Coordinates of C-alpha atoms and ligand atoms in Angstrom, one line a residue:
M1298 CA 0.0 0.0 0.0
Q1299 CA 1.5 3.4 -1.0
N1300 CA 0.2 6.9 -1.1
G1301 CA 2.2 9.6 -2.9
I1302 CA 4.6 9.6 -5.9
I1303 CA 8.1 8.2 -6.3
E1304 CA 9.4 10.8 -8.7
N1305 CA 12.6 8.9 -9.6
Y1306 CA 10.9 5.5 -10.1
R1307 CA 12.0 5.2 -13.8
T1308 CA 15.6 5.4 -12.9
L1309 CA 15.2 2.9 -10.0
R1310 CA 13.2 0.6 -12.3
E1311 CA 15.9 0.7 -15.0
E1312 CA 18.6 0.0 -12.3
L1313 CA 16.7 -3.0 -11.0
Q1314 CA 15.8 -4.3 -14.5
A1315 CA 19.5 -4.2 -15.4
E1316 CA 20.0 -6.6 -12.5
G1317 CA 17.4 -8.9 -14.0
V1318 CA 14.4 -7.9 -11.9
V1319 CA 11.1 -8.4 -13.7
F1320 CA 8.3 -5.9 -12.9
R1321 CA 4.7 -7.0 -12.8
S1322 CA 3.2 -3.5 -13.2
D1323 CA 3.9 0.0 -14.5
T1324 CA 3.3 1.6 -11.2
D1325 CA 5.9 3.7 -9.3
T1326 CA 4.9 1.8 -6.2
E1327 CA 6.4 -1.5 -7.4
V1328 CA 10.0 -0.2 -7.1
I1329 CA 9.6 -0.1 -3.3
P1330 CA 9.1 -3.8 -2.7
R1331 CA 11.6 -4.6 -5.4
L1332 CA 14.3 -2.5 -3.6
L1333 CA 13.3 -4.0 -0.3
S1334 CA 13.6 -7.5 -1.7
R1335 CA 17.1 -6.7 -2.9
E1336 CA 18.1 -5.4 0.5
L1337 CA 16.6 -8.4 2.3
A1338 CA 18.3 -10.8 0.0
R1339 CA 21.6 -9.2 0.8
F1340 CA 21.0 -9.6 4.5
H1341 CA 19.9 -13.1 4.0
A1342 CA 23.1 -13.9 2.1
G1343 CA 24.9 -12.5 5.1
G1344 CA 23.2 -15.2 7.3
S1345 CA 20.6 -13.0 9.1
A1346 CA 17.3 -14.6 10.1
P1347 CA 14.0 -12.9 9.4
S1348 CA 13.2 -10.4 12.1
G1349 CA 11.4 -7.1 12.6
G1350 CA 14.8 -5.4 13.1
L1351 CA 16.0 -6.8 9.8
L1352 CA 12.9 -5.5 7.9
L1353 CA 13.4 -2.1 9.5
Q1354 CA 17.0 -2.1 8.6
A1355 CA 16.2 -2.9 5.0
L1356 CA 13.6 -0.1 4.9
Q1357 CA 16.0 2.4 6.3
A1358 CA 18.5 1.5 3.6
V1359 CA 15.9 1.9 0.9
L1360 CA 14.3 5.2 1.9
P1361 CA 17.2 7.5 0.9
R1362 CA 16.8 6.1 -2.6
L1363 CA 13.2 7.3 -2.9
H1364 CA 12.6 10.8 -4.2
G1365 CA 9.2 12.4 -3.9
A1366 CA 6.3 12.0 -1.5
Y1367 CA 5.2 8.8 0.1
A1368 CA 3.4 7.1 2.9
F1369 CA 3.4 3.3 2.8
A1370 CA 3.1 0.1 4.8
V1371 CA 5.1 -3.1 4.1
V1372 CA 4.3 -6.7 5.0
W1373 CA 6.9 -9.4 4.6
A1374 CA 5.7 -13.0 3.9
E1375 CA 8.6 -14.3 6.0
L1376 CA 7.5 -12.4 9.0
P1377 CA 3.7 -12.5 9.4
G1378 CA 2.5 -10.3 12.2
A1379 CA 4.9 -7.5 11.6
L1380 CA 4.4 -4.3 9.6
V1381 CA 6.7 -1.4 8.8
V1382 CA 5.5 2.0 7.8
A1383 CA 7.2 5.1 6.5
R1384 CA 6.2 8.6 5.5
K1385 CA 7.7 11.6 3.7
A1386 CA 5.6 14.6 2.6
A1387 CA 2.4 12.5 2.8
P1388 CA 0.4 11.8 5.9
L1389 CA 0.4 8.6 7.8
L1390 CA -1.4 7.8 11.0
I1391 CA -1.2 4.7 13.2
G1392 CA -4.4 3.9 15.0
L1393 CA -4.2 1.9 18.2
G1394 CA -7.3 -0.3 18.3
E1395 CA -8.3 -3.2 20.6
G1396 CA -5.7 -5.8 19.9
E1397 CA -4.9 -4.3 16.5
F1398 CA -3.0 -1.5 14.9
L1399 CA -4.4 0.4 11.9
C1400 CA -2.7 2.6 9.3
A1401 CA -4.4 5.3 7.4
S1402 CA -3.6 8.6 5.6
D1403 CA -6.5 10.5 7.2
T1404 CA -8.4 10.4 10.4
P1405 CA -11.9 9.6 9.0
A1406 CA -10.7 6.2 7.9
L1407 CA -9.8 5.3 11.5
A1408 CA -12.9 6.7 13.1
G1409 CA -15.2 3.9 14.0
F1410 CA -12.2 1.6 14.8
T1411 CA -10.3 3.7 17.3
R1412 CA -10.0 7.2 18.8
T1413 CA -6.3 6.7 19.8
I1414 CA -3.8 7.7 17.1
L1415 CA -0.1 8.2 16.6
P1416 CA 0.6 10.5 13.7
L1417 CA 4.0 9.9 12.1
E1418 CA 6.2 12.9 11.6
D1419 CA 7.9 13.5 8.3
G1420 CA 10.8 11.1 7.7
E1421 CA 9.8 8.7 10.5
V1422 CA 9.4 5.0 10.2
A1423 CA 7.7 2.5 12.6
L1424 CA 7.7 -1.2 13.2
L1425 CA 4.4 -2.6 14.3
T1426 CA 4.3 -6.0 16.0
P1427 CA 2.1 -7.7 18.6
L1428 CA 4.7 -6.4 21.1
G1429 CA 4.0 -2.8 20.3
I1430 CA 5.2 0.1 18.2
E1431 CA 8.9 1.0 17.7
L1432 CA 9.2 4.5 16.2
Y1433 CA 12.4 5.9 14.6
D1434 CA 13.2 9.3 13.3
A1435 CA 14.9 10.1 9.9
A1436 CA 18.3 9.7 11.5
G1437 CA 17.4 6.2 12.7
D1438 CA 17.2 7.2 16.4
R1439 CA 14.5 5.7 18.5
V1440 CA 11.7 8.1 19.3
Q1441 CA 9.1 8.0 22.2
R1442 CA 5.8 9.8 21.7
T1443 CA 2.5 9.5 23.5
P1444 CA -0.5 8.8 21.2
S1445 CA -3.3 11.4 21.1
L1446 CA -7.0 11.2 21.2
L1447 CA -9.2 12.0 18.3
S1448 CA -12.2 14.3 18.9
G1449 CA -15.5 14.3 17.2
T1450 CA -15.6 10.7 16.0
E1451 CA -18.6 9.6 17.9
H1452 CA -21.2 9.4 15.1
V1453 CA -18.9 9.2 12.2
A1454 CA -19.5 5.6 11.2
D1455 CA -23.2 6.1 11.4
K1456 CA -25.2 7.8 8.6
R1457 CA -28.2 7.8 11.0
S1458 CA -31.3 7.9 8.8
F1459 CA -29.6 9.9 6.0
R1460 CA -29.0 8.3 2.6
H1461 CA -25.5 9.8 2.4
F1462 CA -22.9 11.2 4.7
M1463 CA -23.0 14.4 2.7
L1464 CA -26.6 15.0 3.4
K1465 CA -26.1 14.2 7.1
E1466 CA -23.2 16.6 7.2
I1467 CA -25.3 19.4 5.6
H1468 CA -27.9 18.8 8.3
E1469 CA -25.2 19.0 11.0
Q1470 CA -24.4 22.6 10.1
P1471 CA -26.8 24.3 12.5
E1472 CA -25.1 22.3 15.3
T1473 CA -21.7 23.4 13.9
A1474 CA -22.9 27.0 14.1
A1475 CA -24.4 26.6 17.6
L1476 CA -21.2 25.2 19.0
W1477 CA -19.2 28.0 17.4
V1478 CA -21.5 30.6 18.9
A1479 CA -21.3 28.9 22.3
R1480 CA -17.5 28.8 22.2
H1481 CA -16.6 32.1 20.7
L1482 CA -19.5 34.5 21.0
P1483 CA -21.0 34.4 24.5
E1484 CA -24.1 36.5 25.1
A1485 CA -22.5 39.1 27.4
E1486 CA -19.4 41.0 26.5
L1487 CA -16.3 39.2 27.9
G1488 CA -15.3 40.2 31.3
A1489 CA -12.1 38.4 32.0
A1490 CA -8.6 38.8 30.6
P1491 CA -7.4 38.4 27.9
H1492 CA -10.7 39.1 26.3
A1493 CA -12.1 41.7 28.7
G1494 CA -14.6 44.1 27.0
L1495 CA -14.5 42.2 23.7
L1496 CA -17.3 40.5 21.8
V1497 CA -15.5 37.5 20.4
A1498 CA -13.2 35.0 22.2
L1499 CA -10.9 33.1 20.0
P1500 CA -8.4 30.4 21.0
L1501 CA -5.5 32.5 19.7
D1502 CA -2.6 34.2 21.3
E1503 CA -2.9 38.0 21.3
S1504 CA 0.3 38.2 19.2
V1505 CA -1.7 37.1 16.2
Y1506 CA -3.3 40.5 16.0
E1507 CA -0.3 42.7 16.9
G1508 CA 1.2 44.9 14.2
V1509 CA -0.4 43.1 11.3
E1510 CA -0.3 45.3 8.2
R1511 CA -1.2 42.7 5.5
I1512 CA -2.7 39.2 5.4
Q1513 CA -2.1 36.5 2.8
I1514 CA -4.2 33.4 2.7
L1515 CA -3.1 30.1 1.1
A1516 CA -5.7 27.4 0.3
C1517 CA -7.1 25.1 -2.4
G1518 CA -10.5 24.2 -3.7
T1519 CA -13.4 24.8 -1.3
S1520 CA -11.1 26.1 1.4
R1521 CA -10.0 28.8 -1.1
H1522 CA -13.6 29.9 -1.5
V1523 CA -13.8 30.3 2.2
A1524 CA -10.6 32.3 2.1
Q1525 CA -12.2 34.6 -0.5
V1526 CA -15.1 35.4 1.8
G1527 CA -12.6 35.7 4.7
A1528 CA -10.5 38.3 2.7
Y1529 CA -13.7 40.3 2.0
L1530 CA -14.5 40.4 5.7
L1531 CA -10.9 41.2 6.8
E1532 CA -10.8 44.1 4.4
Q1533 CA -14.3 45.5 4.8
L1534 CA -14.6 44.9 8.5
A1535 CA -11.1 45.3 9.8
G1536 CA -9.5 47.3 7.1
I1537 CA -6.6 45.0 6.6
P1538 CA -5.4 44.5 3.0
T1539 CA -5.7 40.8 2.3
S1540 CA -4.8 38.6 -0.7
V1541 CA -5.9 35.0 -1.4
F1542 CA -3.7 32.6 -3.3
Y1543 CA -4.2 29.2 -4.8
A1544 CA -1.5 27.4 -2.7
S1545 CA -0.6 25.3 -5.8
E1546 CA 0.3 28.6 -7.6
F1547 CA 1.8 30.4 -4.7
R1548 CA 4.5 27.8 -4.1
Y1549 CA 6.0 28.4 -7.5
A1550 CA 5.3 32.1 -8.0
P1551 CA 5.0 33.8 -4.6
P1552 CA 4.6 37.6 -4.6
P1553 CA 7.5 39.8 -3.3
L1554 CA 7.8 39.6 0.5
S1555 CA 5.9 42.2 2.5
P1556 CA 6.7 43.1 6.1
N1557 CA 4.4 42.5 9.1
T1558 CA 2.4 40.0 7.2
L1559 CA 0.2 37.3 8.7
T1560 CA 0.0 34.1 6.6
I1561 CA -3.2 32.1 7.0
E1562 CA -3.4 28.5 5.7
V1563 CA -6.9 27.1 5.4
T1564 CA -7.3 23.4 5.0
Q1565 CA -10.0 21.2 6.5
S1566 CA -7.9 18.1 6.4
G1567 CA -4.6 19.8 7.3
E1568 CA -2.9 17.4 4.9
T1569 CA -3.3 19.1 1.5
A1570 CA 0.1 18.7 -0.1
D1571 CA 0.0 22.0 -2.1
T1572 CA -1.0 24.0 0.9
L1573 CA 1.6 22.4 3.2
A1574 CA 4.3 22.9 0.5
A1575 CA 3.3 26.6 0.0
L1576 CA 3.5 27.1 3.8
A1577 CA 6.9 25.5 4.1
M1578 CA 8.2 27.6 1.2
E1579 CA 6.9 30.8 2.7
Q1580 CA 8.3 29.9 6.1
E1581 CA 11.7 29.2 4.6
R1582 CA 12.0 32.4 2.5
R1583 CA 10.9 34.6 5.5
R1584 CA 13.4 32.9 7.8
A1585 CA 16.1 33.8 5.4
V1586 CA 15.5 37.5 5.9
A1587 CA 17.3 39.1 8.8
D1588 CA 14.8 41.9 9.4
P1589 CA 12.3 40.7 12.1
A1590 CA 9.5 42.6 10.3
Y1591 CA 9.6 39.8 7.7
A1592 CA 9.6 36.9 10.1
P1593 CA 7.0 34.2 9.4
R1594 CA 3.8 34.6 11.3
L1595 CA 1.6 31.6 10.6
L1596 CA -2.0 30.8 11.5
G1597 CA -3.7 27.6 10.4
I1598 CA -7.5 27.1 10.2
T1599 CA -8.4 23.5 10.1
N1600 CA -10.8 20.8 11.2
R1601 CA -7.9 18.5 12.1
P1602 CA -5.5 20.1 14.7
E1603 CA -3.7 16.8 14.9
S1604 CA -2.8 17.0 11.2
S1605 CA 0.5 17.9 9.6
L1606 CA -0.6 21.5 9.4
G1607 CA -1.1 21.6 13.2
R1608 CA 2.5 20.6 13.7
L1609 CA 3.8 23.3 11.3
V1610 CA 2.1 26.5 12.2
D1611 CA 2.6 28.8 15.3
Q1612 CA -1.1 29.0 16.0
I1613 CA -4.0 26.8 15.1
F1614 CA -7.7 27.7 14.9
D1615 CA -9.6 24.4 15.3
I1616 CA -13.0 24.8 13.7
G1617 CA -14.3 21.7 15.7
A1618 CA -16.8 20.6 13.0
G1619 CA -16.3 16.9 13.8
I1620 CA -15.2 14.4 11.2
E1621 CA -16.5 15.0 7.7
V1622 CA -16.7 11.8 5.7
G1623 CA -18.2 13.1 2.4
V1624 CA -15.5 14.1 0.0
A1625 CA -17.4 17.2 -0.9
A1626 CA -16.8 19.7 2.0
T1627 CA -19.9 21.1 3.5
K1628 CA -19.9 21.5 7.3
T1629 CA -16.2 22.2 7.3
F1630 CA -16.9 25.0 4.8
L1631 CA -19.3 26.5 7.3
G1632 CA -16.9 25.9 10.2
Q1633 CA -14.0 27.6 8.3
L1634 CA -16.2 30.4 7.3
L1635 CA -17.2 31.0 10.9
A1636 CA -13.5 31.0 11.9
F1637 CA -13.0 34.0 9.5
Y1638 CA -16.1 35.8 10.9
G1639 CA -14.5 35.4 14.3
L1640 CA -11.1 36.5 13.1
A1641 CA -12.4 39.6 11.2
L1642 CA -14.5 40.7 14.2
A1643 CA -11.5 40.2 16.5
F1644 CA -9.2 42.3 14.3
A1645 CA -12.0 44.9 13.8
E1646 CA -12.5 45.2 17.6
R1647 CA -8.9 45.8 18.2
R1648 CA -8.8 48.5 15.5
A1649 CA -12.0 50.1 16.5
G1650 CA -13.3 49.9 12.9
G1651 CA -10.2 51.5 11.4
A1652 CA -10.8 53.0 8.0
T1653 CA -13.8 50.8 7.3
G1654 CA -16.3 52.8 9.5
H1655 CA -17.5 49.7 11.3
G1656 CA -17.8 51.0 14.8
P1657 CA -18.5 49.1 18.0
E1658 CA -22.3 49.3 17.5
Q1659 CA -22.1 47.7 14.0
L1660 CA -19.8 45.0 15.3
R1661 CA -22.3 44.3 18.1
Q1662 CA -25.1 44.0 15.5
L1663 CA -23.0 41.6 13.4
A1664 CA -22.4 39.5 16.6
A1665 CA -26.1 39.5 17.3
G1666 CA -26.7 38.4 13.7
L1667 CA -24.3 35.5 14.2
R1668 CA -26.0 34.4 17.4
A1669 CA -29.3 34.1 15.4
L1670 CA -27.5 31.9 12.8
P1671 CA -28.0 28.4 14.2
Q1672 CA -31.8 28.7 14.2
Q1673 CA -31.8 30.3 10.7
L1674 CA -29.7 27.4 9.5
R1675 CA -32.1 24.9 11.1
D1676 CA -35.0 26.3 9.2
L1677 CA -33.1 26.8 6.0
V1678 CA -31.6 23.3 5.8
D1679 CA -35.0 21.6 6.4
D1680 CA -36.8 23.9 4.0
H1681 CA -34.3 23.6 1.2
D1682 CA -33.8 19.9 1.6
R1683 CA -37.4 19.6 0.5
R1684 CA -37.3 22.2 -2.2
C1685 CA -34.1 21.0 -3.8
E1686 CA -35.2 17.4 -3.7
Q1687 CA -38.1 18.5 -5.9
L1688 CA -35.8 20.2 -8.3
G1689 CA -33.4 17.3 -8.8
H1690 CA -35.2 15.8 -11.7
L1691 CA -35.2 19.0 -13.7
F1692 CA -31.4 18.5 -14.2
A1693 CA -31.6 15.0 -15.5
D1694 CA -30.3 16.0 -19.0
T1695 CA -28.5 19.2 -18.0
Q1696 CA -24.9 19.5 -19.2
D1697 CA -23.9 23.1 -18.1
V1698 CA -25.0 25.3 -15.2
M1699 CA -23.9 28.9 -14.5
F1700 CA -23.7 30.2 -11.0
L1701 CA -23.7 34.0 -10.6
G1702 CA -22.9 36.2 -7.5
R1703 CA -21.3 39.4 -6.7
G1704 CA -19.3 40.9 -3.8
I1705 CA -19.2 38.7 -0.8
N1706 CA -21.4 36.2 -2.5
Y1707 CA -19.2 35.7 -5.6
P1708 CA -17.1 33.0 -3.7
I1709 CA -20.4 31.3 -2.9
A1710 CA -21.2 31.1 -6.6
L1711 CA -17.8 29.5 -7.1
E1712 CA -18.5 27.1 -4.3
G1713 CA -21.9 26.2 -5.8
A1714 CA -20.3 25.4 -9.2
L1715 CA -17.5 23.4 -7.5
K1716 CA -20.0 21.3 -5.5
L1717 CA -22.1 20.6 -8.6
K1718 CA -19.0 19.6 -10.6
E1719 CA -17.6 17.4 -7.9
I1720 CA -20.6 15.2 -7.2
S1721 CA -22.9 15.4 -10.2
Y1722 CA -20.2 15.6 -13.0
I1723 CA -22.2 18.4 -14.6
H1724 CA -20.0 21.2 -16.0
A1725 CA -20.6 24.3 -14.0
E1726 CA -19.0 27.8 -13.8
G1727 CA -19.1 30.3 -11.0
Y1728 CA -18.9 33.8 -12.3
P1729 CA -19.1 37.4 -10.9
A1730 CA -22.4 38.4 -12.4
G1731 CA -21.1 41.7 -13.8
E1732 CA -18.6 39.9 -15.9
M1733 CA -21.1 37.8 -17.9
K1734 CA -21.4 40.5 -20.6
H1735 CA -17.7 40.2 -21.2
G1736 CA -18.0 36.8 -22.7
P1737 CA -19.8 34.0 -20.9
I1738 CA -23.3 35.3 -21.8
A1739 CA -22.6 33.8 -25.2
L1740 CA -23.1 30.4 -23.6
L1741 CA -26.6 31.0 -22.4
D1742 CA -29.7 29.5 -23.9
A1743 CA -32.7 27.5 -22.7
R1744 CA -30.5 24.5 -22.0
V1745 CA -28.3 26.3 -19.5
P1746 CA -29.8 26.9 -16.1
V1747 CA -28.5 30.0 -14.2
V1748 CA -28.4 30.1 -10.4
S1749 CA -28.2 33.7 -9.3
I1750 CA -27.4 34.8 -5.7
A1751 CA -29.2 38.1 -5.0
V1752 CA -29.3 39.4 -1.5
P1753 CA -30.2 42.9 -0.4
G1754 CA -27.2 45.2 0.0
T1755 CA -24.6 46.9 -2.1
V1756 CA -25.1 44.9 -5.3
F1757 CA -28.7 43.7 -5.1
D1758 CA -30.1 45.7 -8.0
K1759 CA -27.0 45.0 -10.1
V1760 CA -27.3 41.2 -9.6
L1761 CA -31.0 41.4 -10.4
S1762 CA -30.4 43.2 -13.7
N1763 CA -27.6 40.7 -14.5
A1764 CA -30.1 37.9 -13.9
Q1765 CA -32.6 39.7 -16.2
E1766 CA -30.0 39.7 -18.9
A1767 CA -29.7 36.0 -18.5
K1768 CA -33.4 35.5 -18.7
A1769 CA -33.6 37.5 -21.9
R1770 CA -31.4 34.6 -23.4
D1771 CA -34.1 32.1 -22.3
A1772 CA -32.0 30.7 -19.5
Q1773 CA -34.0 29.0 -16.7
L1774 CA -33.4 31.2 -13.7
I1775 CA -33.0 29.9 -10.2
G1776 CA -32.8 32.6 -7.6
V1777 CA -31.2 32.4 -4.2
A1778 CA -32.8 35.5 -2.8
P1779 CA -35.3 36.7 -0.2
E1780 CA -39.0 36.4 -0.9
C1781 CA -39.9 39.9 -2.3
A1782 CA -41.5 41.5 -5.4
D1783 CA -38.1 41.6 -7.2
A1784 CA -37.8 37.8 -6.8
E1785 CA -40.7 37.3 -9.2
L1786 CA -38.1 37.5 -11.9
F1787 CA -36.9 34.0 -11.1
D1788 CA -38.5 30.9 -12.5
T1789 CA -37.7 29.1 -9.3
L1790 CA -36.9 30.7 -5.9
L1791 CA -34.8 29.2 -3.2
P1792 CA -35.6 31.8 -0.5
V1793 CA -33.2 32.9 2.1
P1794 CA -33.9 35.3 5.0
V1795 CA -32.9 38.9 4.9
V1796 CA -29.7 39.4 7.0
D1797 CA -26.8 41.8 7.0
E1798 CA -25.2 41.4 3.6
L1799 CA -21.9 40.6 5.3
L1800 CA -23.5 37.6 7.0
S1801 CA -25.4 36.3 3.9
P1802 CA -22.8 33.8 2.7
L1803 CA -23.4 31.7 5.8
L1804 CA -27.0 31.2 4.5
T1805 CA -26.7 31.4 0.7
V1806 CA -24.3 28.4 0.7
I1807 CA -27.0 26.1 2.0
P1808 CA -29.1 26.0 -1.2
M1809 CA -25.8 25.5 -3.2
Q1810 CA -25.0 22.4 -1.2
L1811 CA -28.5 20.9 -1.2
L1812 CA -29.1 21.6 -4.9
S1813 CA -25.8 19.8 -5.9
Y1814 CA -26.6 17.0 -3.5
H1815 CA -30.1 16.3 -4.8
I1816 CA -29.0 16.6 -8.5
A1817 CA -26.3 14.0 -7.9
A1818 CA -28.5 11.8 -5.7
H1819 CA -31.3 11.9 -8.4
R1820 CA -28.7 10.7 -10.9
G1821 CA -27.9 7.8 -8.7
L1822 CA -24.2 8.8 -8.3
D1823 CA -21.8 7.9 -5.5
V1824 CA -22.3 11.2 -3.7
D1825 CA -19.9 10.5 -0.8
Q1826 CA -17.0 9.1 -2.9
P1827 CA -17.1 10.9 -6.3
R1828 CA -14.9 9.5 -9.0
N1829 CA -11.3 10.7 -9.2
L1830 CA -11.5 12.6 -5.9
A1831 CA -10.0 12.1 -2.4
K1832 CA -10.9 13.7 0.9
S1833 CA -7.3 14.7 1.5
V1834 CA -5.3 15.5 -1.6
T1835 CA -1.9 14.4 -0.3
V1836 CA 0.0 14.5 -3.6
E1837 CA 1.0 17.5 -5.7
Ligands
AGP3353 C1 -14.1 20.2 -1.5 O1 -15.4 19.8 -1.7 C2 -13.1 19.5 -2.3 N1 -13.2 18.1 -2.1 C3 -11.7 20.1 -2.5 O2 -11.8 21.2 -3.3 C4 -11.0 20.6 -1.2 O3 -11.6 21.7 -0.7 C5 -9.5 20.8 -1.5 O4 -8.9 19.7 -2.0 C6 -8.8 21.4 -0.3 O5 -8.9 20.5 0.8 P1 -8.5 20.9 2.2 O6 -9.5 21.8 2.8 O7 -8.5 19.6 3.0 O8 -7.1 21.5 2.1

């Protein structure tokens, strides 16, 4: 079993073939057992009997030959009952079960079997036998580490009465929000240090906020959409210039270094290879600068504080959403989004609104709006589950869907399109509504449904007139908007309550998730395990 890519496998393969080794597959993985066999044969020729120590020694001799990223487990026919595991730049966890050890690349795979885990650090190897675990670092020295306990695994193996984990996880979002409010947004202003007089209590050291002039956020996929909403909030609420990057692009073309910059990594799994590599690169180039203003300041937002991310950053914001099994992120999206609401409020409070004009009263109103969120989500999820189920069949032959949004809801349009692509395999695009006339409007006709997010606020009228333009091209219009006279424009309305525009993404994302879910479920697709996708993308 191997996760990752052995980049120099062709060279190794040719080397072994030149020695007469015959390969049974074209995979990069096969070079690993072949190299191990060669090492073991050498030891055997030297008269050594099969033992765990021998297998470990062979593994330690092979690892320096492997370039790339890997996490793998090895069994040896001569030594049943022993297993060696190794990792480099790919995650590997050992689960300690009842009378058994388990190995996995991510925690959801272990949930249901055990809550006790031992995550391997980069470069470590371990020998697992009925006697226990022997752990060694990259230098071959024995390491002692206490296993940790997983949180939030209680219901994970149980879909309850839901047809899919994704649907269950969508329905868990009101609870995610309620927990967040209880933890971070208590009813009364905070009385005790270090949060005295503040609205929001976050599990972060005060140094996170001090002297920050810029923020850069690194993320992939859905987490990047969260980051885009986060950047909007940090700029508009706290007045801090914030840039969002695809981690996969940032790692090869980072912008010039700026001083006093907080770098935030957003990754629900904490194991996304591109995000971790971008983070490592950023850390390294900042450490190389003597001026302390350029020193790395790293904050991770994740659902898995025990992940590789948790071990790399200075401070971690655990979103505490509980394990998410569905490959398509839903409740972790909401959890990460809420983390940014907390962060933006916390910065804004410390800057007294700064240049944005959001004074204490407006911040208090936003906090009150967030406290109302769990109940609003409860109503919305139940209502839209029914509505979207009835819409599923309308998309039986659909090949393309356009999602439109503007301002703070533009990332939600992107997220709607990504969710639909991931689980229904329907081509979808998320677009800023005002950009349609610059090209994509040419795609529209009666066969292309348009989902338009239109909530009262700075761009409401603009979005409605963009939707009108789509309707003039015969597109079927689905509106995610409040029930009001303007909404008569839409062929179908997925109504959302009127809230402060800044809070609206927390609600408008719900119909996006449920629409995608019901379209995919209606098509009979494997919603929880869509083709070609993994919950943690641990390779580049
Ligand atoms: C989400 O539905 C996707 N499966 C995917 O885009 C995901 O968000 C991306 O791979 C990043 O994952 P992460 O949050 O674990 O880093």
